[in-house]
XYZ file of N, CA, C and O in Angstrom:
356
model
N 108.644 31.227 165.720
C 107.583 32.123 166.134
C 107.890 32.595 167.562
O 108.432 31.860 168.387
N 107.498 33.919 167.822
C 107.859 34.341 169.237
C 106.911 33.990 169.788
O 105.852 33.742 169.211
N 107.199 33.852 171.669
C 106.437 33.152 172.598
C 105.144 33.786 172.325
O 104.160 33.054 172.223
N 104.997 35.318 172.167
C 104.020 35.265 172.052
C 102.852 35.647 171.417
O 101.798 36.112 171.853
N 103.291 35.326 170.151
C 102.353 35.008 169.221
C 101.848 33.385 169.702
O 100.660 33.065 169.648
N 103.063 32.314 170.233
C 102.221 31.183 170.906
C 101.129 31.193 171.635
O 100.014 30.738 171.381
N 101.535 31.755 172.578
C 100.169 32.597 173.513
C 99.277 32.929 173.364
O 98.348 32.405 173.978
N 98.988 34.240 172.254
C 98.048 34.706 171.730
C 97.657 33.545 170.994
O 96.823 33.074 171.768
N 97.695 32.874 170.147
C 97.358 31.450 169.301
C 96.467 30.794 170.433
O 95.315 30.401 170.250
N 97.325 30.716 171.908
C 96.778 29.412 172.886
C 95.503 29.917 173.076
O 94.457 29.271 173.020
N 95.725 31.944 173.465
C 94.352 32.108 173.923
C 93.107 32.904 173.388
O 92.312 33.731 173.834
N 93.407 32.039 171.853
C 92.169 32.301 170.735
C 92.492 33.753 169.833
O 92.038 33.954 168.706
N 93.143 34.456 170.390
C 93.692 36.226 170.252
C 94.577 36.009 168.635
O 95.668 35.452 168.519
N 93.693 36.664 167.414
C 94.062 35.953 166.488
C 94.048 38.045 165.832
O 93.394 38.453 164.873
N 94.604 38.571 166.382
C 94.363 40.084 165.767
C 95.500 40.573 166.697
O 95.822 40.096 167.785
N 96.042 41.628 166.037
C 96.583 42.944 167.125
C 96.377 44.128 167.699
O 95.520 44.921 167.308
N 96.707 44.211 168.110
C 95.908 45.730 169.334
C 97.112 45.930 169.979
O 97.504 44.871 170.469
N 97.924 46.940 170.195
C 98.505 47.589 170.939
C 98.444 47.160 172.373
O 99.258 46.492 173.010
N 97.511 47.591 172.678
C 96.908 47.291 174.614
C 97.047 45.869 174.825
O 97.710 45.263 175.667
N 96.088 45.335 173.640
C 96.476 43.384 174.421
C 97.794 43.403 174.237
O 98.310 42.898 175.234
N 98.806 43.816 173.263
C 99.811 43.236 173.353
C 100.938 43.175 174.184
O 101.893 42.416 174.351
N 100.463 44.349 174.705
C 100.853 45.077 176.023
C 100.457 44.153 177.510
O 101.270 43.885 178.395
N 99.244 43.833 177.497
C 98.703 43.269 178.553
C 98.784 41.526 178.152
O 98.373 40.765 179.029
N 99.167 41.076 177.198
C 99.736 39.521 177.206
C 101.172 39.852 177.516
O 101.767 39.190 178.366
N 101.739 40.799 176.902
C 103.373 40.614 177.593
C 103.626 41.040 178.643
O 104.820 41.046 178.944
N 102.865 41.446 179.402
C 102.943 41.973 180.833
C 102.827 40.265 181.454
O 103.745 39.745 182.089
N 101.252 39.417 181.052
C 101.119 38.412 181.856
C 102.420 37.207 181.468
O 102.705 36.360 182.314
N 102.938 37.236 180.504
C 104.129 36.431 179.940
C 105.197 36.485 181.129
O 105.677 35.564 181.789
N 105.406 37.822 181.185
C 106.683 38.276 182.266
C 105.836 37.827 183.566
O 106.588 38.072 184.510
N 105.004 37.454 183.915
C 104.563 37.275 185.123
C 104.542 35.953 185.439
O 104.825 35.385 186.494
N 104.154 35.519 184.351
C 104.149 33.828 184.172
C 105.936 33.401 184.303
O 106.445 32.822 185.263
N 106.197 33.573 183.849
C 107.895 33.506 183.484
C 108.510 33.793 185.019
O 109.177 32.955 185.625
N 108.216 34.952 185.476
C 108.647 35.095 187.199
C 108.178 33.886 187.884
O 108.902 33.150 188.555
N 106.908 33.725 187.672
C 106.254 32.618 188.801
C 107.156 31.178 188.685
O 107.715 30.601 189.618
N 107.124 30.747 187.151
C 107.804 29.335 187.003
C 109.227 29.332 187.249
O 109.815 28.298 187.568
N 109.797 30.429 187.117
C 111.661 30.951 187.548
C 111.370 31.103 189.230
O 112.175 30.390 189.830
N 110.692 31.637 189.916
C 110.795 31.527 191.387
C 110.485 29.962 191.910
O 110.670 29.632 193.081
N 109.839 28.770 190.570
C 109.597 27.982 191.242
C 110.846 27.023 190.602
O 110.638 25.820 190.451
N 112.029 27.564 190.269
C 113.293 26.869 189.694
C 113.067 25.946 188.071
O 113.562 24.960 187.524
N 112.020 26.967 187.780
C 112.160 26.339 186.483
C 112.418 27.155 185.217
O 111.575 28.047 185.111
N 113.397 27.137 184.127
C 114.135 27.905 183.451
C 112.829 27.851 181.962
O 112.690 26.948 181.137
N 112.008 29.243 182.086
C 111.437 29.098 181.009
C 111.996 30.214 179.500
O 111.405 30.851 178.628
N 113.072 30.018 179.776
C 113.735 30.775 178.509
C 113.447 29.987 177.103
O 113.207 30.519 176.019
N 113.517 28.803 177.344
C 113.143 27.928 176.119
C 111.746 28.033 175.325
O 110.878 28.721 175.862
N 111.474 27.469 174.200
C 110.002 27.686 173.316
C 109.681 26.660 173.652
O 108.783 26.252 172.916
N 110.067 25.633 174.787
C 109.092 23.931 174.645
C 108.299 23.897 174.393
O 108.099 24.911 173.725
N 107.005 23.015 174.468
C 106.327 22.792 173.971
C 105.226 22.707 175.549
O 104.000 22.652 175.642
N 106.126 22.726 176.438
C 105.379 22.719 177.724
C 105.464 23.921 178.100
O 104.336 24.384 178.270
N 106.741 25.066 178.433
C 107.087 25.759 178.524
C 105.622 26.777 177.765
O 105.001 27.756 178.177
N 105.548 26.096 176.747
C 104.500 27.538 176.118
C 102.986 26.944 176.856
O 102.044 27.639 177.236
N 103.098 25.610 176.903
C 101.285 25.513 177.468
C 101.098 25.844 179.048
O 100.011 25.949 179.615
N 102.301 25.978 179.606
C 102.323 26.415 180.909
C 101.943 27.792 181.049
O 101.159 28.187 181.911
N 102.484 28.497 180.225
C 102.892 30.311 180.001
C 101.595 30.521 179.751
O 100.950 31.198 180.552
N 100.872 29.889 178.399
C 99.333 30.141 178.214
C 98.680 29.308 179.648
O 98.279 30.118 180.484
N 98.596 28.569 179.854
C 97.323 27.808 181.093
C 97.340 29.486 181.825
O 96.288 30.121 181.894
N 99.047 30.233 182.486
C 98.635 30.924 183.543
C 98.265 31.980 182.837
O 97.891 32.878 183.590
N 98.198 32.302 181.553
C 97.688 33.694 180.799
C 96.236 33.623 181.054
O 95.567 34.533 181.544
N 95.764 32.353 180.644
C 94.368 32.342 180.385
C 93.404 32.500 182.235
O 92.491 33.246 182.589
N 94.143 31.472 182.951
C 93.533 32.051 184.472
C 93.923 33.243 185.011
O 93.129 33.763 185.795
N 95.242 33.961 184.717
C 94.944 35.166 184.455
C 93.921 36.035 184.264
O 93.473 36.821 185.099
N 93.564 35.878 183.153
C 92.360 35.953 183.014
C 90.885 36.353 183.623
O 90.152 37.332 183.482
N 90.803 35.120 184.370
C 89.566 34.795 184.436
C 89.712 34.654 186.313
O 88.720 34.792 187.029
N 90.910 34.404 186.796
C 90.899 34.401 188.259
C 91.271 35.694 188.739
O 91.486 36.739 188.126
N 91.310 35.366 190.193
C 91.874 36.087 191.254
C 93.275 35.769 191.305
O 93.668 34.648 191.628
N 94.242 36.961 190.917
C 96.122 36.590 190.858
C 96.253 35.886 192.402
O 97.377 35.404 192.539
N 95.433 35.715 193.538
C 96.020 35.762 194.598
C 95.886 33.975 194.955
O 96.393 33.109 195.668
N 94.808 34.172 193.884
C 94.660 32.251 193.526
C 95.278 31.123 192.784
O 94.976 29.934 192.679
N 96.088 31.742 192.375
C 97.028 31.280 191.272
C 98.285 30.765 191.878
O 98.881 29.824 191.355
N 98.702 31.336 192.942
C 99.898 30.799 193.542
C 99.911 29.440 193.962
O 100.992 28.950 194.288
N 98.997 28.841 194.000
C 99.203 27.627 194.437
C 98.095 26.343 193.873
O 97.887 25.242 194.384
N 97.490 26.971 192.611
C 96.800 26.119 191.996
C 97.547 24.523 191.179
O 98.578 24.336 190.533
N 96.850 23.964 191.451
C 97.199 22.322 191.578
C 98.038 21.890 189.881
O 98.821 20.965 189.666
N 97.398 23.166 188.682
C 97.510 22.758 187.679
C 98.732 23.172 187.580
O 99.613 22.346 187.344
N 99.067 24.653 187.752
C 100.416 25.059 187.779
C 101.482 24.467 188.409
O 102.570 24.342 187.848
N 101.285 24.131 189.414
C 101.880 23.094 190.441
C 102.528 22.140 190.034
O 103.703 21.944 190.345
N 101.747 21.299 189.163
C 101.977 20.505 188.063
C 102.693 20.118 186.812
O 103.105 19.093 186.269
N 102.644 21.750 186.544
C 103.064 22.216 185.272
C 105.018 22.390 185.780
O 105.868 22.170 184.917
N 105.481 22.841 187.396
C 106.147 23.200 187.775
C 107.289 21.989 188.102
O 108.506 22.073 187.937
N 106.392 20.657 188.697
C 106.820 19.820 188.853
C 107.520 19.349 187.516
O 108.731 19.133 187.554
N 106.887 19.195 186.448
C 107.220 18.505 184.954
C 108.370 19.129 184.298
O 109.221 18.532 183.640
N 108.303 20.795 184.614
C 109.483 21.486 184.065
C 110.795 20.803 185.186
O 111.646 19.977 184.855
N 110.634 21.407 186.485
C 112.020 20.907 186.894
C 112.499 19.517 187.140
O 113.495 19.209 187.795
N 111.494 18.548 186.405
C 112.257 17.375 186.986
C 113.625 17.149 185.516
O 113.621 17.520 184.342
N 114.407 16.553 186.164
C 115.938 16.147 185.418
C 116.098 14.863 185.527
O 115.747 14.206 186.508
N 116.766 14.319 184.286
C 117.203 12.998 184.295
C 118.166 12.429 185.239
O 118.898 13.243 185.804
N 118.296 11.297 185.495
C 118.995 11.428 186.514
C 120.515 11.033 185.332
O 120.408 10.411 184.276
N 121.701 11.547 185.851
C 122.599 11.115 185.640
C 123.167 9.432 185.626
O 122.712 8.549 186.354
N 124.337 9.246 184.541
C 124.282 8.079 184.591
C 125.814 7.643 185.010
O 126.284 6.516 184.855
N 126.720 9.166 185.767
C 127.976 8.725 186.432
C 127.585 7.712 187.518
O 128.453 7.193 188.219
């Protein structure tokens, strides 16, 4: 399934419309910039990767974009993507 039909699924959006689809893939690419400027590679379908992409669709939403930069949840969400195992050389 493409990301975002995940998305739309996460944020109840169970129909198509032209315009939303337009305006979820606009916030996708935005979401996707934010977690890539914060070094985390969301090219993948994880399973976090998509609840991250929806959390910032949905405050999207409902916030101020200028509040989002540094909310605790995303933050969170940012930390979990880039952490790496540690090597075992």
């Amino acid at each position: 399934m493409a990301l975002i039909d995940d998305v739309k699924r996460r944020l109840g959006i169970n129909y198509t419309e032209e315009n939303k689809e337009a305006e979820i893939a606009q916030m996708i690419s935005a979401a996707q910039e934010y977690f890539a400027g914060a070094g985390w590679d969301t090219t993948s379908a994880s399973p976090l990767v998509v609840e991250a992409i929806a959390l910032f669709c949905k405050m999207a939403q409902s916030t101020d974009p200028a509040s989002l930069t540094n909310h605790p949840v995303l933050l969170s969400y940012i930390i979990q993507g880039r952490t790496v195992a540690a090597d075992d050389d």
